[in-house]
mmCIF file of C-alpha atoms and ligand atoms in Angstrom:
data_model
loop_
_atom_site.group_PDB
_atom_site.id
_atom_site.type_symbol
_atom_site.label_atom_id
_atom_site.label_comp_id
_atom_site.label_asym_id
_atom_site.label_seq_id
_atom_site.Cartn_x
_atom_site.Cartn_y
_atom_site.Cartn_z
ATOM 1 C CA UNK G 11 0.000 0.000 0.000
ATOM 2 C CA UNK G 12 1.520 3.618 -1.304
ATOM 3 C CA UNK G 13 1.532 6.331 2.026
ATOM 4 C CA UNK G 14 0.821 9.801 3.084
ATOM 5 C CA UNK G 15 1.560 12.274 4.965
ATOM 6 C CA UNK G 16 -1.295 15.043 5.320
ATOM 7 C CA UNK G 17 0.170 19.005 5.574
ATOM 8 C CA UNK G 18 -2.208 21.374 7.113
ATOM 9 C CA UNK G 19 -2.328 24.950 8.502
ATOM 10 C CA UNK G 20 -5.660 24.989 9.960
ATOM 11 C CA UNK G 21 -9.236 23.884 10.133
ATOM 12 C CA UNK G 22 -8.485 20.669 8.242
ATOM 13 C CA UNK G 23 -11.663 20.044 6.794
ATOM 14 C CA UNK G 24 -9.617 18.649 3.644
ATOM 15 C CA UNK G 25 -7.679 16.455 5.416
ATOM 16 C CA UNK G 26 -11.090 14.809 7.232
ATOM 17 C CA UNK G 27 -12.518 14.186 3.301
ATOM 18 C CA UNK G 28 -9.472 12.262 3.097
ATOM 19 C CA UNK G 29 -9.355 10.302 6.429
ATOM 20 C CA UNK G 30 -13.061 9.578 5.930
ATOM 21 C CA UNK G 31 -12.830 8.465 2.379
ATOM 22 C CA UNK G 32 -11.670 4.907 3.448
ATOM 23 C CA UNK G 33 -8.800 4.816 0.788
ATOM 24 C CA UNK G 34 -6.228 1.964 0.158
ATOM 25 C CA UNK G 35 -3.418 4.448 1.689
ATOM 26 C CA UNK G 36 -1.555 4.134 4.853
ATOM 27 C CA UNK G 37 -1.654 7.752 6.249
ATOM 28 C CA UNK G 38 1.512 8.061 8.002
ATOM 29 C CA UNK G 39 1.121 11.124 10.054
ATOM 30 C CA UNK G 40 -0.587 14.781 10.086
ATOM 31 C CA UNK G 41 1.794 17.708 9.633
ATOM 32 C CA UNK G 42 0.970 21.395 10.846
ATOM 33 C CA UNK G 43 3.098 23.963 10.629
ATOM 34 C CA UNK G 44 0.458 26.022 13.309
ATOM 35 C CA UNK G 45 0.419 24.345 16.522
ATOM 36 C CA UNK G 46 -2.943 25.810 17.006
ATOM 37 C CA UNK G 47 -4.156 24.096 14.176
ATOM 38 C CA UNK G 48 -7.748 22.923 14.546
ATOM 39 C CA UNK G 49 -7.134 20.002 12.343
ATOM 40 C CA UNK G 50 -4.480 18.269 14.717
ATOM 41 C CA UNK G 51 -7.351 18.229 17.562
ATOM 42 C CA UNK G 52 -9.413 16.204 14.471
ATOM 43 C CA UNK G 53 -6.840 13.771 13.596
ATOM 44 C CA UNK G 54 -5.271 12.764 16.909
ATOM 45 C CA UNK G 55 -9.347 11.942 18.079
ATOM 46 C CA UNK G 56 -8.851 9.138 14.983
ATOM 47 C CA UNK G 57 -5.735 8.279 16.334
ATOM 48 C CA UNK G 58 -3.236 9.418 13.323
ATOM 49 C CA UNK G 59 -0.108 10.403 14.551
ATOM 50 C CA UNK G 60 0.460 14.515 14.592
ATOM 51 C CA UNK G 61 3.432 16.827 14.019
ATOM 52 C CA UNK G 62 4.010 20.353 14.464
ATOM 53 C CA UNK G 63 7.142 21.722 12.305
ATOM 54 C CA UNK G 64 6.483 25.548 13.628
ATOM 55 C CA UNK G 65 7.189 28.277 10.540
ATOM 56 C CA UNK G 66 7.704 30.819 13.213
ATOM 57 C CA UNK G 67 10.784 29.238 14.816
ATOM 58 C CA UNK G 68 12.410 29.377 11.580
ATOM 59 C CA UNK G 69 14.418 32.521 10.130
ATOM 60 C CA UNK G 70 14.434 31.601 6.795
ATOM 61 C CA UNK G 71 12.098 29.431 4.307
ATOM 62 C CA UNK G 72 14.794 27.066 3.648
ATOM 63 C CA UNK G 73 15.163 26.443 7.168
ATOM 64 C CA UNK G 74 11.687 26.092 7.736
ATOM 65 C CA UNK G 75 11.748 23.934 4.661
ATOM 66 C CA UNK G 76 14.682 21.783 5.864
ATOM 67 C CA UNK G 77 13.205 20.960 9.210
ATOM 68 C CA UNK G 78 9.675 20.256 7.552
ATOM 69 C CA UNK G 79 11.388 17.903 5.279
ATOM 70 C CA UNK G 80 13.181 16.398 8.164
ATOM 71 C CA UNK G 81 9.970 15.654 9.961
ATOM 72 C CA UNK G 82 8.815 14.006 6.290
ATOM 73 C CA UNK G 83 11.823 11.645 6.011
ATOM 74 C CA UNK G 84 11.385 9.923 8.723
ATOM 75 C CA UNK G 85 8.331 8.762 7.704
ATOM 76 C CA UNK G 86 9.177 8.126 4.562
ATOM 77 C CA UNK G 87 5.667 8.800 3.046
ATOM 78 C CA UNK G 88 5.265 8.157 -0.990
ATOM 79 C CA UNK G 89 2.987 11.337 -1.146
ATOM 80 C CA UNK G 90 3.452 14.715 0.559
ATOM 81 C CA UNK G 91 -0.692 15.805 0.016
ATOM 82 C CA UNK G 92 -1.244 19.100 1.079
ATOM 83 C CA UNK G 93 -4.710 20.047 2.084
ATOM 84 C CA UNK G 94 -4.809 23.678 3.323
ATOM 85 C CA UNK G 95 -1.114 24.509 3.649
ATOM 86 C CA UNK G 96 -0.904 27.718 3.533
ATOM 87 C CA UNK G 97 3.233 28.316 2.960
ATOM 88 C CA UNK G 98 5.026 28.456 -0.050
ATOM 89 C CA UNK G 99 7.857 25.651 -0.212
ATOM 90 C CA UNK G 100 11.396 26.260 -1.622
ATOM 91 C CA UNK G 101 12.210 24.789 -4.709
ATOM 92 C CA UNK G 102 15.070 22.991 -2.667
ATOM 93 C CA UNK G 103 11.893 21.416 -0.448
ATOM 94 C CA UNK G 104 9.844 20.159 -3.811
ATOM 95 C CA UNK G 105 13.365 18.520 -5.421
ATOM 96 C CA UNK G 106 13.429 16.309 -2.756
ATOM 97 C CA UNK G 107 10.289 14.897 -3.777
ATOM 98 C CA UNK G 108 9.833 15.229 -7.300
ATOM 99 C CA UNK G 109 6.357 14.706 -8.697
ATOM 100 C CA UNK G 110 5.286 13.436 -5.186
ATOM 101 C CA UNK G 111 3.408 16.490 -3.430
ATOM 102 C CA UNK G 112 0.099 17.313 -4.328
ATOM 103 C CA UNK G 113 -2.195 20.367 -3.292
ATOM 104 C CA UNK G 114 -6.188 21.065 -3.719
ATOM 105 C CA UNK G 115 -6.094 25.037 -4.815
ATOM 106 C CA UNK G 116 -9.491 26.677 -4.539
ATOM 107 C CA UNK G 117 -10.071 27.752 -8.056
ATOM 108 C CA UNK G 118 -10.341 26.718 -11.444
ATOM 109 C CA UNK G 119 -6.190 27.203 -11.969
ATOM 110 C CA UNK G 120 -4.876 28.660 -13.908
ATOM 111 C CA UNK G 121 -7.516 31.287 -13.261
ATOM 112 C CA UNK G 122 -6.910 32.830 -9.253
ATOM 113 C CA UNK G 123 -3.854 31.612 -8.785
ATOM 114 C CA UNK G 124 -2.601 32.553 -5.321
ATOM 115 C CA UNK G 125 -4.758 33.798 -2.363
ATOM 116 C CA UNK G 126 -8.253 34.943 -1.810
ATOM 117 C CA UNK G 127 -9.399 32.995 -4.573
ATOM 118 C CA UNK G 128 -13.558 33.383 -4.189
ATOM 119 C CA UNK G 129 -12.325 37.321 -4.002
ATOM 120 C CA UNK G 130 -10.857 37.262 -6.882
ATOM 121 C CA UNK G 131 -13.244 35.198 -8.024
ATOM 122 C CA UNK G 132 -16.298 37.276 -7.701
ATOM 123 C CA UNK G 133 -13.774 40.638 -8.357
ATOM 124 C CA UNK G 134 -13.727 38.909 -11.683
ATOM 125 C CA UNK G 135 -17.355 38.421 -12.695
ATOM 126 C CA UNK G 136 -16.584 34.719 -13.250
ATOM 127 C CA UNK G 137 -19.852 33.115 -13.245
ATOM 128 C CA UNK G 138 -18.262 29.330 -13.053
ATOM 129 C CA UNK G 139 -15.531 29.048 -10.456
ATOM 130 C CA UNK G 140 -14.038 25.479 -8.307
ATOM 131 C CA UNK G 141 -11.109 23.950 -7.205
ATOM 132 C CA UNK G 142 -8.414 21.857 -8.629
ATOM 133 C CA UNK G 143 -6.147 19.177 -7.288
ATOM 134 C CA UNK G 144 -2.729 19.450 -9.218
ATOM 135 C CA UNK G 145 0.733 18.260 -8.712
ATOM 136 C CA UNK G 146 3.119 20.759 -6.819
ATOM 137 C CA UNK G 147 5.848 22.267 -8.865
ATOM 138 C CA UNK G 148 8.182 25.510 -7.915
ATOM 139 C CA UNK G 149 6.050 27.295 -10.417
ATOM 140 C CA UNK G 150 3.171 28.614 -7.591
ATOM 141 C CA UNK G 151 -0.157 27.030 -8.592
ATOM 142 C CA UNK G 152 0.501 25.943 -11.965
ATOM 143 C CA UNK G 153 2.133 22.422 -11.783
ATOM 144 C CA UNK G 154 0.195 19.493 -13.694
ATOM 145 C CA UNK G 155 -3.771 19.242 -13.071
ATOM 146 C CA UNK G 156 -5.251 15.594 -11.913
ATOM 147 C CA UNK G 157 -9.093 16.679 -11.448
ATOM 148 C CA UNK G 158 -10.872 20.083 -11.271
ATOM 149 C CA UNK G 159 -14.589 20.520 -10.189
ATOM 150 C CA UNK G 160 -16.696 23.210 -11.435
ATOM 151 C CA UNK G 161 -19.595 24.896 -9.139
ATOM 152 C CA UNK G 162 -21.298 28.395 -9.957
ATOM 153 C CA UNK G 163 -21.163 31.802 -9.085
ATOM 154 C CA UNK G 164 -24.618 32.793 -7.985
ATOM 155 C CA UNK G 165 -25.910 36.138 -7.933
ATOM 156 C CA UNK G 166 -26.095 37.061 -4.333
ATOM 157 C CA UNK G 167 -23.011 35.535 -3.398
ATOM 158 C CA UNK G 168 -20.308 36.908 -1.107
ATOM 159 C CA UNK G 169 -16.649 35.090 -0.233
ATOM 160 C CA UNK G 170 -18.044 32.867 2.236
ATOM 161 C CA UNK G 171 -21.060 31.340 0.460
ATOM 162 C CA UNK G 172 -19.213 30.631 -2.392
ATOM 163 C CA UNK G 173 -15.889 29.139 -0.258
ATOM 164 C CA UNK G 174 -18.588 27.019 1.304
ATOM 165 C CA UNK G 175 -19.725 25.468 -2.237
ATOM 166 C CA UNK G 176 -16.839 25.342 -3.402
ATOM 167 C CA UNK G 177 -15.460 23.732 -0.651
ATOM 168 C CA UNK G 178 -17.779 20.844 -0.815
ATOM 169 C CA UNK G 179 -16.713 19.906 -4.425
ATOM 170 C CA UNK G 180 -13.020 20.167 -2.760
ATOM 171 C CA UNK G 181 -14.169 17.433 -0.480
ATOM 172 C CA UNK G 182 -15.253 15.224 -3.620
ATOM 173 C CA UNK G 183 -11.935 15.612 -5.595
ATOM 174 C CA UNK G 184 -9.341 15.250 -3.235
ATOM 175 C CA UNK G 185 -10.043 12.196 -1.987
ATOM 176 C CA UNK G 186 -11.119 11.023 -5.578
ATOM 177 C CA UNK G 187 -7.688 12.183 -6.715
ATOM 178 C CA UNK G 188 -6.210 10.652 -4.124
ATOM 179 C CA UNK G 189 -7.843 6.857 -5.264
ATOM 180 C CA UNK G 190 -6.635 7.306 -8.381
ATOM 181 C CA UNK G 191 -3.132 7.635 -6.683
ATOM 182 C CA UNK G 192 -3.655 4.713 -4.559
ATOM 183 C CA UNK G 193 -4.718 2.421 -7.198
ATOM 184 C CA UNK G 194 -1.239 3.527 -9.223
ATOM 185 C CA UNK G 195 -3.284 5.048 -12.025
ATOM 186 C CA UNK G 196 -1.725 8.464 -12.579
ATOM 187 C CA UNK G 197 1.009 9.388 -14.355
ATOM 188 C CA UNK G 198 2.946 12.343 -16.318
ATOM 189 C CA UNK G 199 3.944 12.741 -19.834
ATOM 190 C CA UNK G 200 5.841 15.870 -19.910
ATOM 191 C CA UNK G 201 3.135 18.500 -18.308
ATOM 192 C CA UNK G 202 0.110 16.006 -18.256
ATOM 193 C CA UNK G 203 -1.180 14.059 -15.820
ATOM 194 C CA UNK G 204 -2.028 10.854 -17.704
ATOM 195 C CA UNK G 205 -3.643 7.676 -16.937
ATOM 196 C CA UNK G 206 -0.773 5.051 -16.507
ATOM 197 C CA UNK G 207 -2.709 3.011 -19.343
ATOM 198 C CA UNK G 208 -1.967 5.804 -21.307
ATOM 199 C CA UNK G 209 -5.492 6.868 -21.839
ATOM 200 C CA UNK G 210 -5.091 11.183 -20.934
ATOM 201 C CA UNK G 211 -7.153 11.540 -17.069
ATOM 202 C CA UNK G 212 -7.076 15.217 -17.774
ATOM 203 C CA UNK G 213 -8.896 16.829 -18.809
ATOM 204 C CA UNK G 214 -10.864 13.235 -20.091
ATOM 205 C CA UNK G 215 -13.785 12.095 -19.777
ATOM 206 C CA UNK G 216 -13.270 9.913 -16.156
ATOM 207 C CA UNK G 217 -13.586 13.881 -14.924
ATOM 208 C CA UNK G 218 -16.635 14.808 -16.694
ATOM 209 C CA UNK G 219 -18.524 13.607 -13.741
ATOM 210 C CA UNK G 220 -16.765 15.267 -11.162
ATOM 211 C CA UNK G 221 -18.187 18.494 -12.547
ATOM 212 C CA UNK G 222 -20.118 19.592 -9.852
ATOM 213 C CA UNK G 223 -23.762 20.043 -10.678
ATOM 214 C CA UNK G 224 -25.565 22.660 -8.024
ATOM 215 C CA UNK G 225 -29.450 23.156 -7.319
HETATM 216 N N1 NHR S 20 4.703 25.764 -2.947
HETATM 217 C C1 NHR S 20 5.116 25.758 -4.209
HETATM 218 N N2 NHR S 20 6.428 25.883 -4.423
HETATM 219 N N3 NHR S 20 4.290 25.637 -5.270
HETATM 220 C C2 NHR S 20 2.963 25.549 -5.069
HETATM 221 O O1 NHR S 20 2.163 25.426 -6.114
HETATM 222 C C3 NHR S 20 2.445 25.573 -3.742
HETATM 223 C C4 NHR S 20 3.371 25.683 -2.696
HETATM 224 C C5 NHR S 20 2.929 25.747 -1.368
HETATM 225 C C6 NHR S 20 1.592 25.749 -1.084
HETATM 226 C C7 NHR S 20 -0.778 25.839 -1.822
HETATM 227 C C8 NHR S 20 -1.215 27.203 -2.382
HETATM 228 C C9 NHR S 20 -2.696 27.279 -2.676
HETATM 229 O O2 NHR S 20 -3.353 26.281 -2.933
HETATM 230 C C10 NHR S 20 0.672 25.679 -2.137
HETATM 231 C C11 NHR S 20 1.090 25.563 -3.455
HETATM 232 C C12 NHR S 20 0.106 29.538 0.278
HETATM 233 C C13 NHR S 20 0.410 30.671 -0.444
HETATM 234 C C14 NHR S 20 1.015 31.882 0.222
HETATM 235 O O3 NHR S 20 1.211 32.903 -0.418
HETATM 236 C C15 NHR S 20 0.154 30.674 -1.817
HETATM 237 C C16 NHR S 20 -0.374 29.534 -2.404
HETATM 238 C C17 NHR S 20 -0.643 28.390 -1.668
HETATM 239 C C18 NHR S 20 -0.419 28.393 -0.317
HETATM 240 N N4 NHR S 20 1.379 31.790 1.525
HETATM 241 C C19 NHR S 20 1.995 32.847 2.316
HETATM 242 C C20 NHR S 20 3.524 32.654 2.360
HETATM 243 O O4 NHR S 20 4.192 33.670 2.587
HETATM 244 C C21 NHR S 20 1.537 32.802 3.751
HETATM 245 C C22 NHR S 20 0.056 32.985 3.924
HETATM 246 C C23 NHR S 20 -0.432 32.589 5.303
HETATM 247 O O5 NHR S 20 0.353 32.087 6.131
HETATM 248 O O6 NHR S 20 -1.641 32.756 5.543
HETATM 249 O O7 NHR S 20 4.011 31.520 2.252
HETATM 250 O O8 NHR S 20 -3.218 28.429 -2.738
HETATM 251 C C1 GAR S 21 -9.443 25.027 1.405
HETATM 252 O O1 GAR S 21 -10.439 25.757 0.717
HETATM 253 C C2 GAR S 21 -8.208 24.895 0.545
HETATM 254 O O2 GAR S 21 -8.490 24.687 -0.810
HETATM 255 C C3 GAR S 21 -7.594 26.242 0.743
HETATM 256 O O3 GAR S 21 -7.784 26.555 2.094
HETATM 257 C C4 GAR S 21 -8.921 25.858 2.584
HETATM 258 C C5 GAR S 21 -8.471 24.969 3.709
HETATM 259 O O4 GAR S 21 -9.553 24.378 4.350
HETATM 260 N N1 GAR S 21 -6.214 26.214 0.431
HETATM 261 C C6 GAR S 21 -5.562 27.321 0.128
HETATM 262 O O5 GAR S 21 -6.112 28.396 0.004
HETATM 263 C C7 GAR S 21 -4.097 27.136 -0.033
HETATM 264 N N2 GAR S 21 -3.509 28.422 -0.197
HETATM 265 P P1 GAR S 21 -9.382 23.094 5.255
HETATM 266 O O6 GAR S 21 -8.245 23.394 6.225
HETATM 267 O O7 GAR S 21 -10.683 22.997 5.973
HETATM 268 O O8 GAR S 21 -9.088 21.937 4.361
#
């Protein structure tokens, strides 16, 4: 069975999707780089092991970075999934583990790239906005896309109704993203995430029906 390790900053509703999902993965540990993290309280109740690798006691990102990595190799994890993580990692961090972090981004990347997404979102006019699950590359929210999910912009929305619907199709792709994983079914060709039987994931068919419908 491939392992995890779970990154989180906060609430950690992400990284519940993903413990309740049931999936063929051995999740090795839950990493916060907030002590007060309200997701650590979540996943030491279901008895996964919990780290705290504190940003603040580090002067530098690659210091921060080095320690965080630290706390990683020991547990030797296959995947480094982050769900919520809310710092930027060195490039030194990510060539550690080449093609082996993942991150759910709330958007439709590359549209809202960085923070305040549903912001920019409704700054925009957008009237279809999501989230997308994507492999992590130095390049800030642009490495390869595994599964997006669509939901719409209604009229009388503000940032927190629309977080909160978007957020629920976040808690259908991650963990679906993460199956796919499990069962050894993704792959890259150059900049695509492909289906290991060759047949392209993204953007095909398989993740037509993750496109959200909403009443
Ligand atoms: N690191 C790299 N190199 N590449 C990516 O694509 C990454 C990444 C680290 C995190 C998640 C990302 C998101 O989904 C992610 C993708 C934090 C920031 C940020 O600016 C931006 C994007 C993401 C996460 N963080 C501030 C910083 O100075 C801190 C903000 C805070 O602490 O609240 O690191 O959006
Ligand atoms: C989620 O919406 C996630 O996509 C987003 O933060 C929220 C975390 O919620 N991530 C980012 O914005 C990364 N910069 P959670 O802690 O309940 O999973």
């Amino acid at each position: 069975m491939k392992s995890i390790v779970i990154l989180i900053s906060g609430r950690g509703s992400n990284m519940e999707a993903i413990l309740d999902a049931g999936l063929p993965l051995d999740i090795k540990a839950v990493i916060s780089n907030r002590p007060d993290a309200v997701g650590l309280e979540t996943a030491r109740r279901r008895g996964i092991a919990t780290c705290v690798v504190a940003h603040t006691a580090h002067a530098s990102r690659e210091s921060f970075d080095g320690a965080l990595a630290a706390a990683i190799d020991e547990l030797s994890p296959d995947y480094i999934v982050l769900a919520g993580f809310m710092r930027v990692l060195t490039g030194g961090f990510l060539a550690r583990y080449p093609q082996r972090v993942l991150n759910i981004h709330p958007s439709l990347l590359p549209a809202f790239a960085g923070l305040h997404t549903h912001r920019q979102a409704l700054a925009s006019g957008a009237k279809i906005h999501g989230a997308t699950v994507h492999f992590v590359t130095s390049k800030l929210d642009h490495g390869p896309i595994i599964v997006q999910a669509a939901v719409p912009v209604l009229r009388n929305d503000d940032e927190a109704t629309l977080a909160r619907r978007v957020l629920a199709a976040e808690h259908r792709i991650y963990p679906q993203a993460l199956r796919w994983l499990a069962e050894g079914r993704i792959g890259l060709d150059a900049n695509d995430v492909v289906e290991i039987s060759g047949l392209i994931v993204s953007p095909g068919i398989e993740n037509q029906e993750l496109l959200v419908p909403w009443e």
